[in-house]
């Protein structure tokens, strides 16, 4: 009789340990901050403007002394909420001519989205910070905590985590300032936005709408 196949929990394939205070904590103890960036249409700029943007971006990347990850996500745009708004306006419309035009526009939108794939693109920059203890460097970070009293160990751990968060915040600030010099606007994702982002990455069937940033 064949041995039963042992199932592996889904969470074992997810490298994320937790998300808190706008920071992604990975299973290996390293940290990630994520910012969403705007885009620039170089095709609409003159050659001089294009060269300036490319030069600024090149200088920005060369100035970094830590690695970053640029991620572009293309998703099918769900047009249904927009069509629902149009249907509501169609129902409330009292002018017959406007009602006919609204219906024709709704039909056009439906037919157009059937024939053409409408995509939405989101641009992200992932900024990492790996504590020295994870890199194998002794004498820093969480080293020396073990063997202390539990109260001292907890206080030392919290202090170390605060220091790591500060280091990550500094890196994120450097990236944001560098993007500004290239004409790119950016905003850091908070805890809710990060949860939504990674949920959609690991659950691609639920990618109907873009991330909604909190004010």
PDB file of C-alpha atoms in Angstrom:
ATOM      1  CA  UNK A   1       0.000   0.000   0.000  1.00  0.00           C
ATOM      2  CA  UNK A   2       1.395   3.368  -0.998  1.00  0.00           C
ATOM      3  CA  UNK A   3       2.237   5.830   1.730  1.00  0.00           C
ATOM      4  CA  UNK A   4      -0.221   8.728   1.945  1.00  0.00           C
ATOM      5  CA  UNK A   5       1.067  12.012   0.598  1.00  0.00           C
ATOM      6  CA  UNK A   6       1.747  14.425   3.417  1.00  0.00           C
ATOM      7  CA  UNK A   7       0.261  17.822   2.687  1.00  0.00           C
ATOM      8  CA  UNK A   8       2.269  20.954   3.335  1.00  0.00           C
ATOM      9  CA  UNK A   9       0.532  23.995   4.848  1.00  0.00           C
ATOM     10  CA  UNK A  10       0.195  26.895   2.405  1.00  0.00           C
ATOM     11  CA  UNK A  11       1.845  29.292   4.843  1.00  0.00           C
ATOM     12  CA  UNK A  12       5.074  27.278   4.560  1.00  0.00           C
ATOM     13  CA  UNK A  13       5.451  28.621   1.033  1.00  0.00           C
ATOM     14  CA  UNK A  14       4.888  32.241   2.092  1.00  0.00           C
ATOM     15  CA  UNK A  15       8.133  33.934   3.205  1.00  0.00           C
ATOM     16  CA  UNK A  16       6.260  36.556   5.247  1.00  0.00           C
ATOM     17  CA  UNK A  17       6.171  36.178   9.020  1.00  0.00           C
ATOM     18  CA  UNK A  18       4.069  39.261   9.775  1.00  0.00           C
ATOM     19  CA  UNK A  19       3.205  42.770   8.632  1.00  0.00           C
ATOM     20  CA  UNK A  20       3.105  45.537  11.206  1.00  0.00           C
ATOM     21  CA  UNK A  21       3.699  49.280  11.408  1.00  0.00           C
ATOM     22  CA  UNK A  22       4.018  49.469   7.637  1.00  0.00           C
ATOM     23  CA  UNK A  23       6.865  46.938   7.584  1.00  0.00           C
ATOM     24  CA  UNK A  24       6.999  43.414   6.167  1.00  0.00           C
ATOM     25  CA  UNK A  25       8.881  41.000   8.441  1.00  0.00           C
ATOM     26  CA  UNK A  26      10.145  37.918   6.616  1.00  0.00           C
ATOM     27  CA  UNK A  27      10.616  34.457   8.060  1.00  0.00           C
ATOM     28  CA  UNK A  28      14.388  34.940   8.170  1.00  0.00           C
ATOM     29  CA  UNK A  29      14.020  38.049  10.359  1.00  0.00           C
ATOM     30  CA  UNK A  30      14.802  40.618   7.676  1.00  0.00           C
ATOM     31  CA  UNK A  31      12.581  43.645   6.987  1.00  0.00           C
ATOM     32  CA  UNK A  32      10.999  45.126   3.879  1.00  0.00           C
ATOM     33  CA  UNK A  33       9.420  48.501   3.226  1.00  0.00           C
ATOM     34  CA  UNK A  34       7.393  49.103   0.060  1.00  0.00           C
ATOM     35  CA  UNK A  35       6.594  52.349  -1.710  1.00  0.00           C
ATOM     36  CA  UNK A  36       4.237  52.859  -4.645  1.00  0.00           C
ATOM     37  CA  UNK A  37       5.626  55.097  -7.364  1.00  0.00           C
ATOM     38  CA  UNK A  38       4.072  57.087 -10.168  1.00  0.00           C
ATOM     39  CA  UNK A  39       5.150  56.669 -13.784  1.00  0.00           C
ATOM     40  CA  UNK A  40       6.650  58.956 -16.424  1.00  0.00           C
ATOM     41  CA  UNK A  41       5.689  58.752 -20.088  1.00  0.00           C
ATOM     42  CA  UNK A  42       9.014  59.432 -21.794  1.00  0.00           C
ATOM     43  CA  UNK A  43       7.353  59.306 -25.210  1.00  0.00           C
ATOM     44  CA  UNK A  44       5.618  62.612 -24.430  1.00  0.00           C
ATOM     45  CA  UNK A  45       8.873  64.363 -23.543  1.00  0.00           C
ATOM     46  CA  UNK A  46      11.482  65.976 -25.750  1.00  0.00           C
ATOM     47  CA  UNK A  47      14.841  64.313 -26.301  1.00  0.00           C
ATOM     48  CA  UNK A  48      16.525  66.678 -23.853  1.00  0.00           C
ATOM     49  CA  UNK A  49      13.882  65.958 -21.207  1.00  0.00           C
ATOM     50  CA  UNK A  50      14.223  62.222 -21.780  1.00  0.00           C
ATOM     51  CA  UNK A  51      18.004  62.416 -21.415  1.00  0.00           C
ATOM     52  CA  UNK A  52      17.618  64.455 -18.207  1.00  0.00           C
ATOM     53  CA  UNK A  53      15.204  61.958 -16.633  1.00  0.00           C
ATOM     54  CA  UNK A  54      17.398  58.990 -17.563  1.00  0.00           C
ATOM     55  CA  UNK A  55      20.502  60.718 -16.198  1.00  0.00           C
ATOM     56  CA  UNK A  56      18.773  61.611 -12.927  1.00  0.00           C
ATOM     57  CA  UNK A  57      17.548  58.029 -12.519  1.00  0.00           C
ATOM     58  CA  UNK A  58      20.996  56.655 -13.291  1.00  0.00           C
ATOM     59  CA  UNK A  59      22.567  58.959 -10.702  1.00  0.00           C
ATOM     60  CA  UNK A  60      19.924  57.912  -8.178  1.00  0.00           C
ATOM     61  CA  UNK A  61      20.586  54.196  -8.640  1.00  0.00           C
ATOM     62  CA  UNK A  62      24.363  54.645  -8.578  1.00  0.00           C
ATOM     63  CA  UNK A  63      24.138  56.602  -5.322  1.00  0.00           C
ATOM     64  CA  UNK A  64      22.518  53.721  -3.416  1.00  0.00           C
ATOM     65  CA  UNK A  65      24.735  51.606  -1.173  1.00  0.00           C
ATOM     66  CA  UNK A  66      22.011  48.990  -0.648  1.00  0.00           C
ATOM     67  CA  UNK A  67      19.924  46.899  -3.004  1.00  0.00           C
ATOM     68  CA  UNK A  68      16.337  47.704  -3.998  1.00  0.00           C
ATOM     69  CA  UNK A  69      13.766  45.808  -6.032  1.00  0.00           C
ATOM     70  CA  UNK A  70      11.621  47.445  -8.703  1.00  0.00           C
ATOM     71  CA  UNK A  71       8.333  45.673  -9.317  1.00  0.00           C
ATOM     72  CA  UNK A  72       5.777  46.368 -12.050  1.00  0.00           C
ATOM     73  CA  UNK A  73       2.408  44.671 -11.710  1.00  0.00           C
ATOM     74  CA  UNK A  74       0.049  44.487 -14.674  1.00  0.00           C
ATOM     75  CA  UNK A  75      -3.516  43.494 -13.851  1.00  0.00           C
ATOM     76  CA  UNK A  76      -6.708  43.108 -15.812  1.00  0.00           C
ATOM     77  CA  UNK A  77      -8.771  46.183 -15.025  1.00  0.00           C
ATOM     78  CA  UNK A  78     -12.210  45.360 -13.673  1.00  0.00           C
ATOM     79  CA  UNK A  79     -14.586  47.693 -15.502  1.00  0.00           C
ATOM     80  CA  UNK A  80     -17.707  46.433 -13.725  1.00  0.00           C
ATOM     81  CA  UNK A  81     -17.826  49.099 -10.978  1.00  0.00           C
ATOM     82  CA  UNK A  82     -17.650  51.822 -13.642  1.00  0.00           C
ATOM     83  CA  UNK A  83     -20.388  50.169 -15.684  1.00  0.00           C
ATOM     84  CA  UNK A  84     -22.523  49.861 -12.529  1.00  0.00           C
ATOM     85  CA  UNK A  85     -22.224  53.628 -11.997  1.00  0.00           C
ATOM     86  CA  UNK A  86     -23.294  54.222 -15.591  1.00  0.00           C
ATOM     87  CA  UNK A  87     -26.257  51.865 -15.194  1.00  0.00           C
ATOM     88  CA  UNK A  88     -27.353  53.813 -12.122  1.00  0.00           C
ATOM     89  CA  UNK A  89     -27.113  57.083 -14.035  1.00  0.00           C
ATOM     90  CA  UNK A  90     -29.060  55.512 -16.901  1.00  0.00           C
ATOM     91  CA  UNK A  91     -31.860  54.524 -14.521  1.00  0.00           C
ATOM     92  CA  UNK A  92     -32.087  57.995 -13.009  1.00  0.00           C
ATOM     93  CA  UNK A  93     -31.842  59.832 -16.329  1.00  0.00           C
ATOM     94  CA  UNK A  94     -35.056  61.665 -17.264  1.00  0.00           C
ATOM     95  CA  UNK A  95     -33.927  63.152 -20.573  1.00  0.00           C
ATOM     96  CA  UNK A  96     -34.711  60.594 -23.282  1.00  0.00           C
ATOM     97  CA  UNK A  97     -31.880  61.681 -25.558  1.00  0.00           C
ATOM     98  CA  UNK A  98     -29.337  61.484 -22.736  1.00  0.00           C
ATOM     99  CA  UNK A  99     -30.789  58.115 -21.756  1.00  0.00           C
ATOM    100  CA  UNK A 100     -30.246  56.747 -25.255  1.00  0.00           C
ATOM    101  CA  UNK A 101     -26.704  58.119 -25.369  1.00  0.00           C
ATOM    102  CA  UNK A 102     -25.913  56.657 -21.956  1.00  0.00           C
ATOM    103  CA  UNK A 103     -27.136  53.235 -23.056  1.00  0.00           C
ATOM    104  CA  UNK A 104     -25.093  53.423 -26.246  1.00  0.00           C
ATOM    105  CA  UNK A 105     -22.018  54.395 -24.228  1.00  0.00           C
ATOM    106  CA  UNK A 106     -22.537  51.461 -21.832  1.00  0.00           C
ATOM    107  CA  UNK A 107     -22.836  49.081 -24.772  1.00  0.00           C
ATOM    108  CA  UNK A 108     -19.699  50.570 -26.313  1.00  0.00           C
ATOM    109  CA  UNK A 109     -17.710  50.128 -23.077  1.00  0.00           C
ATOM    110  CA  UNK A 110     -18.851  46.512 -22.705  1.00  0.00           C
ATOM    111  CA  UNK A 111     -18.029  45.675 -26.323  1.00  0.00           C
ATOM    112  CA  UNK A 112     -14.676  47.474 -26.184  1.00  0.00           C
ATOM    113  CA  UNK A 113     -13.527  45.644 -23.042  1.00  0.00           C
ATOM    114  CA  UNK A 114     -14.532  42.328 -24.592  1.00  0.00           C
ATOM    115  CA  UNK A 115     -12.357  42.935 -27.646  1.00  0.00           C
ATOM    116  CA  UNK A 116      -9.408  44.660 -25.946  1.00  0.00           C
ATOM    117  CA  UNK A 117      -7.571  43.715 -22.755  1.00  0.00           C
ATOM    118  CA  UNK A 118      -7.612  46.762 -20.479  1.00  0.00           C
ATOM    119  CA  UNK A 119      -4.665  46.630 -18.107  1.00  0.00           C
ATOM    120  CA  UNK A 120      -3.751  48.662 -15.076  1.00  0.00           C
ATOM    121  CA  UNK A 121      -0.103  48.997 -14.082  1.00  0.00           C
ATOM    122  CA  UNK A 122       1.231  49.626 -10.592  1.00  0.00           C
ATOM    123  CA  UNK A 123       4.858  50.441  -9.829  1.00  0.00           C
ATOM    124  CA  UNK A 124       6.509  49.489  -6.556  1.00  0.00           C
ATOM    125  CA  UNK A 125       9.960  49.781  -5.001  1.00  0.00           C
ATOM    126  CA  UNK A 126      10.856  47.262  -2.292  1.00  0.00           C
ATOM    127  CA  UNK A 127      13.513  48.427   0.163  1.00  0.00           C
ATOM    128  CA  UNK A 128      15.182  45.773   2.343  1.00  0.00           C
ATOM    129  CA  UNK A 129      17.032  45.868   5.627  1.00  0.00           C
ATOM    130  CA  UNK A 130      18.763  42.790   6.989  1.00  0.00           C
ATOM    131  CA  UNK A 131      20.072  42.950  10.579  1.00  0.00           C
ATOM    132  CA  UNK A 132      23.759  42.196  11.037  1.00  0.00           C
ATOM    133  CA  UNK A 133      23.044  39.018  13.023  1.00  0.00           C
ATOM    134  CA  UNK A 134      21.269  37.507  10.030  1.00  0.00           C
ATOM    135  CA  UNK A 135      24.274  38.280   7.825  1.00  0.00           C
ATOM    136  CA  UNK A 136      26.472  36.363  10.252  1.00  0.00           C
ATOM    137  CA  UNK A 137      28.139  39.426  11.814  1.00  0.00           C
ATOM    138  CA  UNK A 138      28.689  38.930  15.520  1.00  0.00           C
ATOM    139  CA  UNK A 139      28.669  41.488  18.275  1.00  0.00           C
ATOM    140  CA  UNK A 140      25.610  43.421  17.156  1.00  0.00           C
ATOM    141  CA  UNK A 141      21.883  43.247  16.767  1.00  0.00           C
ATOM    142  CA  UNK A 142      20.392  40.517  18.951  1.00  0.00           C
ATOM    143  CA  UNK A 143      23.671  38.896  19.989  1.00  0.00           C
ATOM    144  CA  UNK A 144      24.143  38.561  23.716  1.00  0.00           C
ATOM    145  CA  UNK A 145      20.439  38.636  24.463  1.00  0.00           C
ATOM    146  CA  UNK A 146      20.189  34.966  25.281  1.00  0.00           C
ATOM    147  CA  UNK A 147      21.296  34.134  28.797  1.00  0.00           C
ATOM    148  CA  UNK A 148      19.827  37.341  30.209  1.00  0.00           C
ATOM    149  CA  UNK A 149      16.712  37.621  32.302  1.00  0.00           C
ATOM    150  CA  UNK A 150      13.448  37.510  30.351  1.00  0.00           C
ATOM    151  CA  UNK A 151      12.649  41.145  31.168  1.00  0.00           C
ATOM    152  CA  UNK A 152      16.093  42.277  30.021  1.00  0.00           C
ATOM    153  CA  UNK A 153      15.851  40.064  26.943  1.00  0.00           C
ATOM    154  CA  UNK A 154      12.465  41.532  25.958  1.00  0.00           C
ATOM    155  CA  UNK A 155      13.674  45.114  26.451  1.00  0.00           C
ATOM    156  CA  UNK A 156      16.828  44.421  24.437  1.00  0.00           C
ATOM    157  CA  UNK A 157      14.790  42.808  21.651  1.00  0.00           C
ATOM    158  CA  UNK A 158      12.389  45.757  21.419  1.00  0.00           C
ATOM    159  CA  UNK A 159      15.305  48.185  21.398  1.00  0.00           C
ATOM    160  CA  UNK A 160      16.967  46.257  18.569  1.00  0.00           C
ATOM    161  CA  UNK A 161      13.750  46.142  16.543  1.00  0.00           C
ATOM    162  CA  UNK A 162      13.335  49.918  16.934  1.00  0.00           C
ATOM    163  CA  UNK A 163      16.878  50.397  15.663  1.00  0.00           C
ATOM    164  CA  UNK A 164      16.177  48.161  12.659  1.00  0.00           C
ATOM    165  CA  UNK A 165      12.991  50.085  11.892  1.00  0.00           C
ATOM    166  CA  UNK A 166      14.938  53.356  12.047  1.00  0.00           C
ATOM    167  CA  UNK A 167      17.544  52.013   9.627  1.00  0.00           C
ATOM    168  CA  UNK A 168      14.777  50.901   7.235  1.00  0.00           C
ATOM    169  CA  UNK A 169      13.019  54.277   7.510  1.00  0.00           C
ATOM    170  CA  UNK A 170      16.260  56.029   6.573  1.00  0.00           C
ATOM    171  CA  UNK A 171      16.661  53.849   3.502  1.00  0.00           C
ATOM    172  CA  UNK A 172      13.074  54.482   2.439  1.00  0.00           C
ATOM    173  CA  UNK A 173      13.605  58.234   2.819  1.00  0.00           C
ATOM    174  CA  UNK A 174      16.724  58.037   0.623  1.00  0.00           C
ATOM    175  CA  UNK A 175      14.786  56.214  -2.105  1.00  0.00           C
ATOM    176  CA  UNK A 176      11.854  58.637  -1.937  1.00  0.00           C
ATOM    177  CA  UNK A 177      14.157  61.654  -2.255  1.00  0.00           C
ATOM    178  CA  UNK A 178      15.985  60.031  -5.167  1.00  0.00           C
ATOM    179  CA  UNK A 179      12.720  59.381  -7.007  1.00  0.00           C
ATOM    180  CA  UNK A 180      11.587  62.961  -6.451  1.00  0.00           C
ATOM    181  CA  UNK A 181      14.714  64.206  -8.232  1.00  0.00           C
ATOM    182  CA  UNK A 182      13.716  62.140 -11.269  1.00  0.00           C
ATOM    183  CA  UNK A 183      10.211  63.623 -11.242  1.00  0.00           C
ATOM    184  CA  UNK A 184       8.549  60.506  -9.794  1.00  0.00           C
ATOM    185  CA  UNK A 185       6.054  60.843  -6.961  1.00  0.00           C
ATOM    186  CA  UNK A 186       5.906  58.078  -4.379  1.00  0.00           C
ATOM    187  CA  UNK A 187       4.018  57.091  -1.262  1.00  0.00           C
ATOM    188  CA  UNK A 188       4.907  54.499   1.335  1.00  0.00           C
ATOM    189  CA  UNK A 189       2.441  51.659   1.798  1.00  0.00           C
ATOM    190  CA  UNK A 190       0.980  51.280   5.263  1.00  0.00           C
ATOM    191  CA  UNK A 191       0.030  48.064   7.004  1.00  0.00           C
ATOM    192  CA  UNK A 192      -3.403  47.753   5.370  1.00  0.00           C
ATOM    193  CA  UNK A 193      -2.029  48.481   1.884  1.00  0.00           C
ATOM    194  CA  UNK A 194       0.778  45.944   2.363  1.00  0.00           C
ATOM    195  CA  UNK A 195      -1.661  43.262   3.485  1.00  0.00           C
ATOM    196  CA  UNK A 196      -3.840  43.961   0.447  1.00  0.00           C
ATOM    197  CA  UNK A 197      -0.821  43.953  -1.895  1.00  0.00           C
ATOM    198  CA  UNK A 198       0.584  40.634  -0.705  1.00  0.00           C
ATOM    199  CA  UNK A 199      -2.841  39.036  -0.411  1.00  0.00           C
ATOM    200  CA  UNK A 200      -3.428  39.770  -4.087  1.00  0.00           C
ATOM    201  CA  UNK A 201       0.037  38.483  -5.020  1.00  0.00           C
ATOM    202  CA  UNK A 202      -0.640  35.135  -3.355  1.00  0.00           C
ATOM    203  CA  UNK A 203      -4.310  35.090  -4.412  1.00  0.00           C
ATOM    204  CA  UNK A 204      -4.239  36.138  -8.078  1.00  0.00           C
ATOM    205  CA  UNK A 205      -7.894  35.255  -8.549  1.00  0.00           C
ATOM    206  CA  UNK A 206      -8.925  38.239  -6.421  1.00  0.00           C
ATOM    207  CA  UNK A 207      -7.196  40.958  -8.471  1.00  0.00           C
ATOM    208  CA  UNK A 208     -10.196  43.042  -9.424  1.00  0.00           C
ATOM    209  CA  UNK A 209      -9.244  46.486  -8.162  1.00  0.00           C
ATOM    210  CA  UNK A 210      -6.097  48.516  -7.556  1.00  0.00           C
ATOM    211  CA  UNK A 211      -4.743  49.238  -4.104  1.00  0.00           C
ATOM    212  CA  UNK A 212      -6.595  52.040  -2.353  1.00  0.00           C
ATOM    213  CA  UNK A 213      -4.180  54.227  -0.386  1.00  0.00           C
ATOM    214  CA  UNK A 214      -5.353  55.548   2.954  1.00  0.00           C
ATOM    215  CA  UNK A 215      -5.251  59.306   3.505  1.00  0.00           C
TER     216      UNK A 215
END
